[in-house]
């Protein structure tokens, strides 16, 4: 009996020890994963950008209006990090046809793109991103399909035909097939433009024996259950509705491995792990957008381990469920989607349901349960056979599309009340793999190569300093960037160890001529190559194929004529821009001395001007060259090196050229009579010569200077919406063919308070829709839709 007790105690102690070891190891795995995630996120905070456009179908000659929202990628709260968003319209070859830089303030900004009248009809990709986002996968830039119709070039449009080329892909749940283990296998079958294709088929072995059957559900996706066996190979025989057949080999099965199966009920999700290898314990890690939500461990018993996670433990959106083995290696993974429940539906209440032409419309917008204030944007446009409701929503995009690579066909369907929507979204999750957060990089503490910095103060012009003798980039070279003008912009910086140099253009708007150069006297063998600020990386996803609309061709003609008439009669009003309110003070703020030369005797040489009435500046000749010496009143000493000399903001390095310049072209001279520290440079005073127009008249730039036209931040275009406040206004013979009645990117909502929006209908009759989207400070997305008629 004593021996039995001793043996029992020994077994019990051993069991407890084993439990403690496993528990300790599980804790170590959890701690390790948590630490790696923390390290990764602390180095690589990520942004998401969303654009709310006024609609998604445009005639050439129309304007694309949009509002940009910025949130952090993990918690979806407004993130005021980047001050610039880059917006592009790309054609099917990923060639940019339109580009703009949009100023962001408090995590929002707005802009517009004029669709050129010569643009070809077709589908285009509207994409948006920040400079910081260029460090990460371009698949996570905001992307949206925009359709453009050119009514003058309809003959160039390809008519709809039969496409017999299909892309067939299979995705075992968890990642791999393992011989002898049953798995769910998802499939996705699409045409060459990414549109899902309905099909059915069967899985057959090498002998032609049918093993399983399958049928697509939505968008060419579906799944089937299948157990591969050692010594056999399998393929899918696919039958399309067109009558065509195709076949595709299934992924090869491994002899040893692990598979996972997810089962869902009302309250929980159960994850079953099957394996035929030597793993004794497996670990399940659930993380949502880089935030660790759950870490569980389970012993493998007869090759099976079970996990249960309460749905209340997982936030809305996409959660990655990853299985790790005892070596801390990920062996299986799949995605799970939790439907959003916290988005707030706005109440949009018009004062009428039916309006006449040129009538006032009053909308009351009311929202409950927002955190203090919310920022929103609203578009009101006509619905017809060409323009349908653009149902892309901020909340839906953040929860689903923003964390998946590739385009999603009809994303709004997954948030509908259709009975098959839940099954369809599970198929979507099954056909996606390792996404924004890649465990391989995370566990090795390898964040993406952070080449591009966040533009936290404003737009940054990036460039490389190149030695023209060998073509190599060079460090330690002082560089200058100038935007000539009467209120010129002047910047300087020194190239880093990779030859990179940056210039912060904080508040420059519109297009201007920019000059970049090095000191032509001291650094004459270098040139500055300015880099393209827009991303040159593109996804391989194809745009949906464009077909000429065949229903109601009269609508197409009507819309084209209406747009042309609008541009003829109101084109000037559509080209009005709001003056940007920014600091126009010069980089040296206030000069010590300033001379308006017209107030003095106008001498014919610059040397006479400087000698006769410019105080504290001495003109000397040393070594056969002119030099300017400035006397510093503060230190009571002469500054013996040449000051920084500027002509309309452009540095002049050869004082002989300044002496030779015609003084009658100069309106003003500012002088700093002290040592001046600017960026990485120190100057013994400043002389800034300003001409009458700020355009360097008669001055020849150094041949090595880089001169280029540069489009900086976009000035804000004013949305044109006429007012018919009186009968006289309404009786105007000026045609009003607007199909976008109203656009505002600056709707401010306050909790439980009604906001009032007013605009006027046009001469267009038909069905109109008001679409409002926004987000509050806590990241709650809000939206509202309301239809009304104009008769």
mmCIF file of C-alpha atoms in Angstrom, residues 167-172 184-190 197-201 203 213-224 236 238 427-428 430-431:
data_model
loop_
_atom_site.group_PDB
_atom_site.id
_atom_site.type_symbol
_atom_site.label_atom_id
_atom_site.label_comp_id
_atom_site.label_asym_id
_atom_site.label_seq_id
_atom_site.Cartn_x
_atom_site.Cartn_y
_atom_site.Cartn_z
ATOM 1 C CA UNK A 167 -8.134 31.778 -63.207
ATOM 2 C CA UNK A 168 -8.704 28.768 -60.935
ATOM 3 C CA UNK A 169 -7.249 28.691 -57.408
ATOM 4 C CA UNK A 170 -7.612 26.286 -54.484
ATOM 5 C CA UNK A 171 -7.016 27.183 -50.831
ATOM 6 C CA UNK A 172 -6.862 24.409 -48.207
ATOM 7 C CA UNK A 184 -12.017 21.949 -46.080
ATOM 8 C CA UNK A 185 -10.770 23.287 -49.420
ATOM 9 C CA UNK A 186 -11.998 26.643 -50.704
ATOM 10 C CA UNK A 187 -11.830 27.672 -54.334
ATOM 11 C CA UNK A 188 -12.041 30.854 -56.329
ATOM 12 C CA UNK A 189 -12.648 30.912 -60.074
ATOM 13 C CA UNK A 190 -12.575 34.230 -61.903
ATOM 14 C CA UNK A 197 -17.473 32.930 -62.545
ATOM 15 C CA UNK A 198 -20.296 30.540 -61.584
ATOM 16 C CA UNK A 199 -19.354 26.907 -61.974
ATOM 17 C CA UNK A 200 -19.714 23.367 -60.661
ATOM 18 C CA UNK A 201 -17.459 20.362 -60.758
ATOM 19 C CA UNK A 203 -12.624 16.213 -57.630
ATOM 20 C CA UNK A 213 -18.332 17.469 -55.759
ATOM 21 C CA UNK A 214 -18.500 21.246 -55.525
ATOM 22 C CA UNK A 215 -20.681 24.179 -56.571
ATOM 23 C CA UNK A 216 -19.797 27.884 -56.460
ATOM 24 C CA UNK A 217 -21.860 30.054 -54.128
ATOM 25 C CA UNK A 218 -21.168 33.736 -54.834
ATOM 26 C CA UNK A 219 -18.576 35.467 -57.001
ATOM 27 C CA UNK A 220 -17.065 32.193 -58.177
ATOM 28 C CA UNK A 221 -16.169 31.063 -54.658
ATOM 29 C CA UNK A 222 -17.154 27.982 -52.665
ATOM 30 C CA UNK A 223 -15.690 25.083 -50.690
ATOM 31 C CA UNK A 224 -15.781 21.310 -50.318
ATOM 32 C CA UNK A 236 -10.700 19.335 -60.293
ATOM 33 C CA UNK A 238 -14.806 22.256 -63.713
ATOM 34 C CA UNK A 427 -15.444 31.719 -48.416
ATOM 35 C CA UNK A 428 -13.783 35.109 -48.857
ATOM 36 C CA UNK A 430 -10.811 31.055 -46.773
ATOM 37 C CA UNK A 431 -9.458 32.346 -50.077
#
